[in-house]
Coordinates of C-alpha atoms in Angstrom, one line a residue:
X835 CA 153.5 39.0 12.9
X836 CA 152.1 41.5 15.8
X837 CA 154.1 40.5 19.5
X838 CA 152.4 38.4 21.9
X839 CA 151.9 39.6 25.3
X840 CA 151.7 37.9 28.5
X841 CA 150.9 38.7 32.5
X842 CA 148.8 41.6 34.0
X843 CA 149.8 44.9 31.9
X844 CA 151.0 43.2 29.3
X845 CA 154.4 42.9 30.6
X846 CA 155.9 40.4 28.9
X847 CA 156.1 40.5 25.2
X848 CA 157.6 37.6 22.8
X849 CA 159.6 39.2 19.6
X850 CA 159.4 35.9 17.2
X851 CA 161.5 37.5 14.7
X852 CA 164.6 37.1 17.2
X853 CA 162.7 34.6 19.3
X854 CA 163.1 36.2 22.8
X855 CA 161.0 37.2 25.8
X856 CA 161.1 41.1 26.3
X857 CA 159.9 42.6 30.2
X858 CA 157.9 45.4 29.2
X859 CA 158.4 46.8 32.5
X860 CA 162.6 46.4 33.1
X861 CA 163.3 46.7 29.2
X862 CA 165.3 44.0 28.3
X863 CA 164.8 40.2 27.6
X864 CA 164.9 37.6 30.0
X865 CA 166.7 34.1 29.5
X866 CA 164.8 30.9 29.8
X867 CA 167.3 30.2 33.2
X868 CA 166.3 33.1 34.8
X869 CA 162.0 33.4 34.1
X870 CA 160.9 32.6 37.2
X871 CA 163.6 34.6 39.0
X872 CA 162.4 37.6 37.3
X873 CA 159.0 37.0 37.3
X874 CA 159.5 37.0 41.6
X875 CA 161.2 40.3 41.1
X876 CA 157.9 41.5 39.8
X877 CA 155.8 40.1 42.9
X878 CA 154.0 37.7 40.6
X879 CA 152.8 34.6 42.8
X880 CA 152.8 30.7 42.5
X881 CA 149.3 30.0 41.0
X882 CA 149.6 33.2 38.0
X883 CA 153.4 32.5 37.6
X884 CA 152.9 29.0 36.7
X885 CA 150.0 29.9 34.5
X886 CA 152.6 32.1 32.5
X887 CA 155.4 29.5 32.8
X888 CA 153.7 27.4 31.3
X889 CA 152.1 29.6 28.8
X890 CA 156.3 30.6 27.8
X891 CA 156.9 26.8 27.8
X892 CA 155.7 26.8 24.3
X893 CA 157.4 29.7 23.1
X894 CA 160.7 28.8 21.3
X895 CA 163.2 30.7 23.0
X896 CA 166.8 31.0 22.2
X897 CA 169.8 31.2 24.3
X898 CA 171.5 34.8 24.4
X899 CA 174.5 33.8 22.2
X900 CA 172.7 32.0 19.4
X901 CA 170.2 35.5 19.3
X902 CA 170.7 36.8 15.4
X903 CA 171.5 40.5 15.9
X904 CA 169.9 43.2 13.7
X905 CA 171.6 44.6 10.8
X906 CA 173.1 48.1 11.0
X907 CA 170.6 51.0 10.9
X908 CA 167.8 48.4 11.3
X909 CA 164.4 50.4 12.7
X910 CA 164.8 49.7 16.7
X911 CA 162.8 46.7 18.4
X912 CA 159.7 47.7 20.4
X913 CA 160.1 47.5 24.2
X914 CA 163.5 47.8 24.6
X915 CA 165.3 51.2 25.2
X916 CA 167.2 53.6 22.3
X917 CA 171.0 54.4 23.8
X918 CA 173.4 56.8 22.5
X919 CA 176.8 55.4 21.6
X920 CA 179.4 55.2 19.8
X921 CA 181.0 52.7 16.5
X922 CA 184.6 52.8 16.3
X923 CA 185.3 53.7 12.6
X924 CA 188.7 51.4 12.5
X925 CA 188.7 48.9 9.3
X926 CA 186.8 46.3 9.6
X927 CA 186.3 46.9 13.6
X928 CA 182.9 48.6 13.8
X929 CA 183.6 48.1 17.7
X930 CA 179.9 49.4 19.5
X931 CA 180.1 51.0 23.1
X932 CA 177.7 53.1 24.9
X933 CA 180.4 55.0 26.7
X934 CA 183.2 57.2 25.7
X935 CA 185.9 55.6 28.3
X936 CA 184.9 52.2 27.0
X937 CA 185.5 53.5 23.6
X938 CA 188.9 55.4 24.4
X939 CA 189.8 52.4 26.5
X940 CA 188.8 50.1 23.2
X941 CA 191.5 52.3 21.1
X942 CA 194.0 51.8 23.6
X943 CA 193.8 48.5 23.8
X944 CA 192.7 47.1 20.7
X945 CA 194.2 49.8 18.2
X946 CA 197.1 51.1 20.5
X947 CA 196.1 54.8 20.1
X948 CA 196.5 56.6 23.6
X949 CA 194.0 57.7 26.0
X950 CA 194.2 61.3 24.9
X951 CA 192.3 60.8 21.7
X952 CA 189.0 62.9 21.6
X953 CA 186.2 61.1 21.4
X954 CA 184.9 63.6 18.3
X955 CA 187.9 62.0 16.2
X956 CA 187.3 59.9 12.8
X957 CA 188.7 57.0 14.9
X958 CA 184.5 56.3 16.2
X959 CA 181.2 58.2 15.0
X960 CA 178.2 58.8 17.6
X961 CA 175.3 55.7 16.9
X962 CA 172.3 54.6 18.5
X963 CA 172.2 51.8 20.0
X964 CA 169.8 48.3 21.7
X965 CA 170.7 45.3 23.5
X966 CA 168.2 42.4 24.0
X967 CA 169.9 41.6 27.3
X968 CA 171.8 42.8 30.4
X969 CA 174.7 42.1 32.6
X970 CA 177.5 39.8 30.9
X971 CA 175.5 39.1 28.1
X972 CA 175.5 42.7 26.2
X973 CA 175.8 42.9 22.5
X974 CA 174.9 46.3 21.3
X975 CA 173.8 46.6 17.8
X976 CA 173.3 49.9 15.9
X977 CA 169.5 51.0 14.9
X978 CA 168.3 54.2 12.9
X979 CA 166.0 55.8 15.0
X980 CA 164.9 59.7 15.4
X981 CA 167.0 61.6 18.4
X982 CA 163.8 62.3 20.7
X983 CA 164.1 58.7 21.6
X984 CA 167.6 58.5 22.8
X985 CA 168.5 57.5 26.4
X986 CA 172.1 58.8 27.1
X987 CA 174.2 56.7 28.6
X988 CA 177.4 58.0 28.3
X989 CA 179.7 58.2 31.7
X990 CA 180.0 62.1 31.0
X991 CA 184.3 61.1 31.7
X992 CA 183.7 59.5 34.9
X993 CA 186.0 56.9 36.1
X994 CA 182.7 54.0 36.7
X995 CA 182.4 51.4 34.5
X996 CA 179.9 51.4 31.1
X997 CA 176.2 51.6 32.3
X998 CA 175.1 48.5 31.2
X999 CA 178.1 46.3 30.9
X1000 CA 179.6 44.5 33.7
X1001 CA 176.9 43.9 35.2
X1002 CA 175.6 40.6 36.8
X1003 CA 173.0 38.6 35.3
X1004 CA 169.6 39.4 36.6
X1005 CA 170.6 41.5 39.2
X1006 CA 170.2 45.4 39.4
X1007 CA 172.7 46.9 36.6
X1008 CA 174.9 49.1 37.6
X1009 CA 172.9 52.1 36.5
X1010 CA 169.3 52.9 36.0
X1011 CA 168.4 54.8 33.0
X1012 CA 167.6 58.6 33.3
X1013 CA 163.9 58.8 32.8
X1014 CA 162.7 61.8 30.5
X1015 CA 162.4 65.2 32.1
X1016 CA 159.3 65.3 33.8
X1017 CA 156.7 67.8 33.7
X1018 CA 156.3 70.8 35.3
X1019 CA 154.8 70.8 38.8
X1020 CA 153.7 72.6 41.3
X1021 CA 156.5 73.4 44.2
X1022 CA 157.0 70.5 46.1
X1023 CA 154.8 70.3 49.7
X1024 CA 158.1 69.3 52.2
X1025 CA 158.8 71.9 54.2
X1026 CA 163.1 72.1 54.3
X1027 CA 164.9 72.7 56.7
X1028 CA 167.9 74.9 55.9
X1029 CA 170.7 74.0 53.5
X1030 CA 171.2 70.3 53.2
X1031 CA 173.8 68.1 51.2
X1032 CA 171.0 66.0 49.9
X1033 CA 169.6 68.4 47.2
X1034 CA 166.7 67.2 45.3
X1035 CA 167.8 66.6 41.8
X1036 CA 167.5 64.7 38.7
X1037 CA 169.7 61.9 40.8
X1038 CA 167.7 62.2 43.3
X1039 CA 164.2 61.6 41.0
X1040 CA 166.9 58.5 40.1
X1041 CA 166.6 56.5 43.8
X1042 CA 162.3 57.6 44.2
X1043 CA 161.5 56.3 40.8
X1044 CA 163.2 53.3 42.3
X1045 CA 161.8 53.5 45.1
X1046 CA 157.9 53.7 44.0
X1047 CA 158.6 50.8 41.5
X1048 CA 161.0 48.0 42.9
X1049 CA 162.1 48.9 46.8
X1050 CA 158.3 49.7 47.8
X1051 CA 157.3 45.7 46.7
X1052 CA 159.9 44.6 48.7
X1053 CA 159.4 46.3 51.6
X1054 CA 157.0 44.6 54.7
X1055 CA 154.1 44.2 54.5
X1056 CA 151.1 41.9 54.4
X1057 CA 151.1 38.4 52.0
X1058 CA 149.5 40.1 49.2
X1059 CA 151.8 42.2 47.3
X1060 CA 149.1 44.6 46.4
X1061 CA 148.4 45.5 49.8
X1062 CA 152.3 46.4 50.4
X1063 CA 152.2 48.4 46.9
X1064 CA 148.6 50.0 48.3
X1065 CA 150.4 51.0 51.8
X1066 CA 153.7 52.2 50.9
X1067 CA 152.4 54.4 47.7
X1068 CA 149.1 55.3 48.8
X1069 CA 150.2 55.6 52.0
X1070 CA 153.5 56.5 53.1
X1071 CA 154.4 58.5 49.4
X1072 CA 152.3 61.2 50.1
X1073 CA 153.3 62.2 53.5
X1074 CA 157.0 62.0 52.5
X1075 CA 155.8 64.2 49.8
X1076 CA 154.9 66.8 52.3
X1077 CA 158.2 66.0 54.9
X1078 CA 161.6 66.8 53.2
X1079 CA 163.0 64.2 56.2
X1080 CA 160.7 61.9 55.6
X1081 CA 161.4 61.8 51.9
X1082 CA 164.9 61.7 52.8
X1083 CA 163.9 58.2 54.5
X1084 CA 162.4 56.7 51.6
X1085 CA 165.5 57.8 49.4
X1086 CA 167.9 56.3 52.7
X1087 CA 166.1 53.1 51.9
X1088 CA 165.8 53.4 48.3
X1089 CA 169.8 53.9 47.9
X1090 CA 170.6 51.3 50.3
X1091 CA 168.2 49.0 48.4
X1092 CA 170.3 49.8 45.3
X1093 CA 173.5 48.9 46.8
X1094 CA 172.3 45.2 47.9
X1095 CA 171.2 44.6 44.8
X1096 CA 174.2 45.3 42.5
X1097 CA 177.5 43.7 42.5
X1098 CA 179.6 46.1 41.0
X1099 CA 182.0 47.7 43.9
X1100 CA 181.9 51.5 42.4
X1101 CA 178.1 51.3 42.1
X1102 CA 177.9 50.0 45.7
X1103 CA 180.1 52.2 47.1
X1104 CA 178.3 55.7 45.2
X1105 CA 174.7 54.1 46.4
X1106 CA 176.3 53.9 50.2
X1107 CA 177.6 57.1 50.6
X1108 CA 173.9 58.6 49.0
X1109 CA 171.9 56.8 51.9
X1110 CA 174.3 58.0 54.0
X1111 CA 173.3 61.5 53.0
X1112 CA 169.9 60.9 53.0
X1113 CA 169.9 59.0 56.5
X1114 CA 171.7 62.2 57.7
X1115 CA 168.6 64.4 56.8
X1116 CA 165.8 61.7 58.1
X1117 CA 167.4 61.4 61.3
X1118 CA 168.0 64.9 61.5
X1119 CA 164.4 65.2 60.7
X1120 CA 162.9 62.9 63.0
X1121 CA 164.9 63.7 66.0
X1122 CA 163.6 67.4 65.9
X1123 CA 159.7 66.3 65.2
X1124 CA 160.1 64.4 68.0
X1125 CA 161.0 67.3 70.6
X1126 CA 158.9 70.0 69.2
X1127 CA 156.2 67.6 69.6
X1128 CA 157.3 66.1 73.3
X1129 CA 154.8 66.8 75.8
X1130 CA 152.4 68.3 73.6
X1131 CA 148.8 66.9 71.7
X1132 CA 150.1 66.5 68.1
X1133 CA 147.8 66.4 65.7
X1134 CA 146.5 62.9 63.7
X1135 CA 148.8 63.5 60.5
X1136 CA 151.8 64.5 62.3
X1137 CA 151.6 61.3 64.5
X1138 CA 151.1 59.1 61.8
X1139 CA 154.2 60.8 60.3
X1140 CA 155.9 60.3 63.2
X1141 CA 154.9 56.8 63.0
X1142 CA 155.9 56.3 59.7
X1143 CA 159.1 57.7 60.3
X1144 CA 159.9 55.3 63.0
X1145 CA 158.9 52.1 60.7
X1146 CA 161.6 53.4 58.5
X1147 CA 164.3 53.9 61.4
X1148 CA 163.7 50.4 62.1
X1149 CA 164.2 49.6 58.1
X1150 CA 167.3 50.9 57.9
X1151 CA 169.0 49.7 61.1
X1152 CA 167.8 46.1 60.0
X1153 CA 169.6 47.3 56.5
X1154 CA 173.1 48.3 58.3
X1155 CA 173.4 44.4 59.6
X1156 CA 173.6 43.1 56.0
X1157 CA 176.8 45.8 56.0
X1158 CA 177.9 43.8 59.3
X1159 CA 177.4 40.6 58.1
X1160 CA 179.7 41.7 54.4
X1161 CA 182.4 43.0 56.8
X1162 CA 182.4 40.7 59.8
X1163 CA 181.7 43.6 62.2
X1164 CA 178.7 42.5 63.8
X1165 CA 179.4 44.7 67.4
X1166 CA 179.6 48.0 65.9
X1167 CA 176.6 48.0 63.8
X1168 CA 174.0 45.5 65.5
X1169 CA 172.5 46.2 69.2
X1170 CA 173.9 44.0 71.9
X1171 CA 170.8 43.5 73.5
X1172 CA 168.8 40.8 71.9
X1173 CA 165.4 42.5 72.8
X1174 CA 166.5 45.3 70.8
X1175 CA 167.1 43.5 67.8
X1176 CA 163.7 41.9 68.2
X1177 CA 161.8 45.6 68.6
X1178 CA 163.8 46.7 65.7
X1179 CA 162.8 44.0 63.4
X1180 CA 158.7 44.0 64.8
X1181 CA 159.2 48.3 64.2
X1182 CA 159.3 47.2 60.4
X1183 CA 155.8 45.7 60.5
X1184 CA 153.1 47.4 58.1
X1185 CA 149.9 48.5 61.0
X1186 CA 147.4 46.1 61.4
X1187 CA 148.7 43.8 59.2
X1188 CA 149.6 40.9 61.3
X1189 CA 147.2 39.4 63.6
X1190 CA 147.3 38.7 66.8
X1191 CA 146.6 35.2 68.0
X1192 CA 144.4 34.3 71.0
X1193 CA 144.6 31.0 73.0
X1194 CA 147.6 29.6 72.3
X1195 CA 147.5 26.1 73.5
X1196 CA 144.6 26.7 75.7
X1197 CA 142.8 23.7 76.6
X1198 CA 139.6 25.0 77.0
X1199 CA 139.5 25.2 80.9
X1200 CA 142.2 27.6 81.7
X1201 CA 144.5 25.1 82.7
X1202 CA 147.2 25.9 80.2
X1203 CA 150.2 26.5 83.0
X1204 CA 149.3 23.5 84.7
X1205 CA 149.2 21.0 81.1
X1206 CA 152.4 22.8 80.1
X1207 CA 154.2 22.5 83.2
X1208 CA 153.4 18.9 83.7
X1209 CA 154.4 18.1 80.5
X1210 CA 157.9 19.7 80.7
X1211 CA 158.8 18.3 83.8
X1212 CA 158.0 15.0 82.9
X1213 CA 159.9 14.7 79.2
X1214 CA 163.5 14.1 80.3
X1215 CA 163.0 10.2 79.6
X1216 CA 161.3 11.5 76.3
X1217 CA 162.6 9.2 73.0
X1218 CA 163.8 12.9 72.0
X1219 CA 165.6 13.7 75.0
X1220 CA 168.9 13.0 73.5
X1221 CA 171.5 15.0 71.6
X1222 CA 171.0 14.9 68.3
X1223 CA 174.3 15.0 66.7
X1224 CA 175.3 18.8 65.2
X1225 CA 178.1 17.6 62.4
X1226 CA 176.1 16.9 59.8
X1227 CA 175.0 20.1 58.3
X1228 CA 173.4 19.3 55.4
X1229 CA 170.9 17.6 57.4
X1230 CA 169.9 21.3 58.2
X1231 CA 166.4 21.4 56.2
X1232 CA 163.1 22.9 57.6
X1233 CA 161.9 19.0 58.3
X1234 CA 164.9 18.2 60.7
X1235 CA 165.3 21.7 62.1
X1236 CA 161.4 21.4 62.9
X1237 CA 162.1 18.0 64.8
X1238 CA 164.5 19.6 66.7
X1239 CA 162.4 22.5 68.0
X1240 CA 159.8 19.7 68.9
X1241 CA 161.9 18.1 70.8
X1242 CA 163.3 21.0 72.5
X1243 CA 161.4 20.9 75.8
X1244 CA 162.7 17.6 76.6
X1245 CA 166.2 18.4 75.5
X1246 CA 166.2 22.0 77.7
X1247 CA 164.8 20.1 81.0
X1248 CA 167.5 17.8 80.4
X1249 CA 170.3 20.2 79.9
X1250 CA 168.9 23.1 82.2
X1251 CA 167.3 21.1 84.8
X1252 CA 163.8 21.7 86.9
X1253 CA 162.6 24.9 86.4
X1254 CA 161.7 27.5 88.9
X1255 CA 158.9 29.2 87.5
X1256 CA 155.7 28.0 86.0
X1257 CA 155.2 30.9 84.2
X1258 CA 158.6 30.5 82.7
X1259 CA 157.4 27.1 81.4
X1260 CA 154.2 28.5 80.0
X1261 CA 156.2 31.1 78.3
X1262 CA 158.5 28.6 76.7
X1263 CA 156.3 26.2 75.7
X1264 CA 154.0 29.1 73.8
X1265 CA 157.0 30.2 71.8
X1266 CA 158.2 26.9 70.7
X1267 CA 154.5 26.0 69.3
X1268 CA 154.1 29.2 67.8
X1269 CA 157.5 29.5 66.0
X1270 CA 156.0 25.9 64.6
X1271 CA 153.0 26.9 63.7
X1272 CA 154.6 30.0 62.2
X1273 CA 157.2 27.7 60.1
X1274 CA 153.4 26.7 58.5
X1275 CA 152.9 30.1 57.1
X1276 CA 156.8 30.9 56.2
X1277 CA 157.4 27.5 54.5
X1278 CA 153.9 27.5 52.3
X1279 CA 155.6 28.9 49.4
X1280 CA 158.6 30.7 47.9
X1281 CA 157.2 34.2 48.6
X1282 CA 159.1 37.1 50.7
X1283 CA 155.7 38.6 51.7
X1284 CA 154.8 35.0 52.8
X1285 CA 158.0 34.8 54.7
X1286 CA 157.7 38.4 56.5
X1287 CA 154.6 37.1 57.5
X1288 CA 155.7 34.3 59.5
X1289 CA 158.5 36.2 61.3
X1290 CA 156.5 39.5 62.0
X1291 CA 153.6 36.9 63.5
X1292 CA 155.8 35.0 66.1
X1293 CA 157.0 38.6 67.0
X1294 CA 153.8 40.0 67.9
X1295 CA 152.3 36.6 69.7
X1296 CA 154.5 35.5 71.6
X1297 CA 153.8 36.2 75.3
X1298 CA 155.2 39.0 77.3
X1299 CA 156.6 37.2 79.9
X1300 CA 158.7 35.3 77.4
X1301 CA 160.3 38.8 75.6
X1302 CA 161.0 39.7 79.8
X1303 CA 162.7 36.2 80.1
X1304 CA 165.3 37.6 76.3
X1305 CA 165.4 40.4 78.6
X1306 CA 166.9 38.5 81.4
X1307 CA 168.9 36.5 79.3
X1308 CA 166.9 33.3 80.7
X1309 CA 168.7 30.5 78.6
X1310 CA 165.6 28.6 77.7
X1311 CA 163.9 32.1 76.3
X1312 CA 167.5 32.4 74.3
X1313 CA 168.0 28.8 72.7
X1314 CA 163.9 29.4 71.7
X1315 CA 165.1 32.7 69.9
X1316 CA 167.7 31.6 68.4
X1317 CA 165.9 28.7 66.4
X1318 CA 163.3 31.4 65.5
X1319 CA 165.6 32.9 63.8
X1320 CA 167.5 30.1 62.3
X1321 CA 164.0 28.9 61.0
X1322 CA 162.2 32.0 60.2
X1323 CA 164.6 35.3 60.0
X1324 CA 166.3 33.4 57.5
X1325 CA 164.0 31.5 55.6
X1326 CA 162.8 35.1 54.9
X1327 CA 166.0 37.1 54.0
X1328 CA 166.6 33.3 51.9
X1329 CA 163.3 33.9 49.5
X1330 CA 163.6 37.9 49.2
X1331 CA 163.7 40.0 52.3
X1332 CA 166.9 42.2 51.6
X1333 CA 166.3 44.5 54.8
X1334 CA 166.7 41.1 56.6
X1335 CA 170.0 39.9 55.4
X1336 CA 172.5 39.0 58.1
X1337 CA 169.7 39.4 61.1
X1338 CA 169.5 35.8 61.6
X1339 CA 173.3 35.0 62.0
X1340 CA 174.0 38.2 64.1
X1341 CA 170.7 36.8 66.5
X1342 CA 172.2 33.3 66.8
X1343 CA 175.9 34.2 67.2
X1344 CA 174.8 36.4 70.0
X1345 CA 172.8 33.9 71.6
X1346 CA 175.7 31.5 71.1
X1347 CA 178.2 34.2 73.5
X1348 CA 175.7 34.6 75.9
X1349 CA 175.0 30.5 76.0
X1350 CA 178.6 29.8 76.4
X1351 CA 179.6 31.2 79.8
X1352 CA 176.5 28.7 80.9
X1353 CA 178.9 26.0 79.6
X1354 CA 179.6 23.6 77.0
X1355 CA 176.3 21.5 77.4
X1356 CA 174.2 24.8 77.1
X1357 CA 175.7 25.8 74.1
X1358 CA 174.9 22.8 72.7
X1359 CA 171.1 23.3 72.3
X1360 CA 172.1 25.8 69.9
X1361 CA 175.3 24.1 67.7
X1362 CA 172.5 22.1 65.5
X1363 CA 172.0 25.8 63.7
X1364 CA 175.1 26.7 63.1
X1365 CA 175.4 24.8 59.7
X1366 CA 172.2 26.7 58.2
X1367 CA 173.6 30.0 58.9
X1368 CA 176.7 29.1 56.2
X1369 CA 174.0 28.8 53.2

């Protein structure tokens, strides 16, 4: 029976001999549990991911345990890759591994035969292998297939764990496969600049293929995923191409990517100390583009470069703040200054891809000071001027957090008293609506790109007197920031954005300090949000 396919490009493919759902793309199948996960992984969006969900629903599907495995020396199954292994040759073992320690490690344990066994012994024999699935859920069986199509896995005598097992479930595995050689091109357009411990290498083809296929969807960018893919590749590739420190950027990013996505400590740990590398170069890079072209006219490319390079500065400081939230240590990686951490998140933002808003709360007839000021300084008797009680915190969902922030004006005049400044008011008043009607766009759906949106659009409409007011740590301007990032910064780093992970917390922990020398009754506009920063 030929396979059926699903989704653009074919990428899924059913196998009903062993009744399981093959990714074309990641090559390996996907349990029923984790569909939808994956199919997010893949940028695929509500109305065509429900079309192929439902589509699947028919499909029998079995659970990875109750999978029949192929008999030994079968021909290999389509879409799934051909490893080089090993059988251990033991009676009535027939023990499969794709890695020599594994196997050495499997003798000792198993066979008590010591470490010092060469692998070339009768005690295994060199096989090619498949698995239908990843992570915990290995089970390698042995196919007959011709050499050319071998992918080799083996640790080489390294100290890391097995390629493929160990890994989590439907994360990144702890290794991605070493693509064939590629073909023979033309010397590379980046100019270098003297000796450099990043050296270009098969490794390094390792993190851009990664890049240009997984980190470049889930990077910023507008809603539609095609327009990030179109930007990033079309885009940003091609100059990096031509810029060794800008290509060292892309690989920073690309690394760091790697090492949020896997669990494995080793794997993390190799992927950190690669960005770090990289970053080295990029900075190095950027720093000296920057004062060769200081007071002169550069020309277009070279400022977009510039440009470019900048957005990916920004990328990766957001990146070092998941770091800081793993380890606790939010003062020595995350700016103090709040406005900071608000320019470097708005430095991620793909050009002219978020509007900018006109007549916010605008009445008509230029009168919006005068409306907005009247109706602060008259809410203190408001039904919602009262505290609204901070223990409960799974009461924390986007309805109640969005009643709060509605009736924040009230509960600020109460707390912080009359305000000076009308303009202050104004500037309040447009950030609380717009964070609102930004919560509209974030909350529509499950979708990272959706979610960027929302944060990157408060960021680049909210008024300027209102960033001078973070600037001045004016409290009002603070509690405001603070639930903009309770509500948006982490509903985004919640539905995908990785680059975002930790911004949230380190933004309302830093209001918090700053709140509390004000007093217990000013800190208190911001306790509500403590409880959504634990999820």
């Amino acid at each position: 029976m030929p396979a059926i396919r699903f989704g653009a490009g074919d990428l899924l493919e059913y196998n009903s001999r062993y009744s399981l759902l093959i990714c074309r793309e990641c090559q390996y199948a996907i349990q029923k549990t984790a569909l939808e996960r994956h199919l997010l992984r893949h940028k695929i969006y509500r109305g065509d991911r429900q079309r192929l969900l439902s589509s699947i629903a028919r499909l029998d599907l079995l659970e990875p345990h109750y999978v029949p495995l192929p008999a030994p020396g079968s021909p290999p199954v389509d879409a799934l890759p051909i490893l080089s292994g090993y059988r251990c040759t033991a009676a009535e073992c027939q023990h499969l591994t794709a890695s020599s320690k594994r196997m050495k490690r499997h003798w000792s344990e198993i066979h008590g035969l010591g470490g010092s066994v060469p692998i070339s012994s009768s005690f295994a024999r060199p096989v090619k292998l498949q698995t239908f699935f990843r992570g915990t859920k290995i089970r390698y069986f042995e196919v007959d297939s011709p050499a050319a199509l071998l992918v080799n896995t083996d640790d080489g005598g390294h100290d890391g764990d097995d390629d493929h097992e160990g890994c989590e479930d439907e994360g990144l595995d702890a290794i991605t496969l070493t693509p064939p050689p590629p073909p023979r091109l033309p010397a590379p357009l980046w100019t270098a600049n003297g000796p450099s411990p990043a050296d270009f290498n098969l490794e390094t083809l390792t993190y851009f293929h990664h890049f240009i296929t997984t980190t470049a969807l889930a990077l910023p960018g507008a809603a539609d995923s095609q327009s990030v893919q179109h930007y990033w590749q079309t885009h940003v590739v091609p100059r990096a191409l031509r810029r060794r420190w800008l290509m060292c950027g892309l690989l920073a990013i690309s690394a760091h990517h790697m090492a949020a996505l896997t669990h494995d400590t080793m794997t993390k740990r190799i992927h950190r100390e690669q960005e770090a590398q990289f970053f080295s170069d990029f900075s190095a890079g950027l720093g000296q583009t920057t004062e060769c072209d200081s007071g002169l006219e550069a020309a277009e490319i070279e400022v977009e470069a510039k440009k470019t390079g900048e957005q990916i500065s920004c990328l990766l400081r957001c990146a070092q703040w998941a770091l800081a939230e793993a380890t606790l240590d939010y003062e020595s990686v995350a700016p103090c200054q709040l406005l900071s951490i608000m320019s470097t998140i708005q430095g991620c933002v793909v050009p002219d891809s978020i509007p900018r808003r006109s007549g916010i709360l605008n009445d008509g007839h230029g009168r919006q000071e005068e409306l907005l000021t009247h109706e602060f300084l008259h809410t203190k008797n408001s039904s919602h001027g009262g505290n609204p009680s901070t223990n409960s915190s799974s009461k924390n969902t986007p309805s109640v957090l969005l009643i709060l922030l509605r009736a924040l004006p009230s509960r600020i005049a109460e707390v912080l008293g009359r305000p000076e400044s009308a303009q202050d008011v104004f500037a309040t008043i447009s950030a609380i609506t717009l964070v609102v009607e930004c919560c509209d766009i974030s909350f529509a759906c499950d979708e990272a790109g959706v979610a960027w949106q929302g944060v990157a659009t408060w960021l680049a409409n909210v008024p300027d007197h209102f960033n001078q007011m973070v600037q001045h740590h004016h409290p009002a301007a603070l509690v405001v920031l603070a639930y903009w990032a309770a509500l948006l910064v982490k509903r985004a780093e919640h539905v995908g954005c990785w680059f975002l992970k930790g911004a949230a917390k380190i933004i309302v922990l830093q209001v918090a300090r700053q709140l509390s020398v004000l007093g217990r009754a000013v800190l208190g506009l911001v306790e509500c949000l403590t409880g959504i920063l634990k999820d």
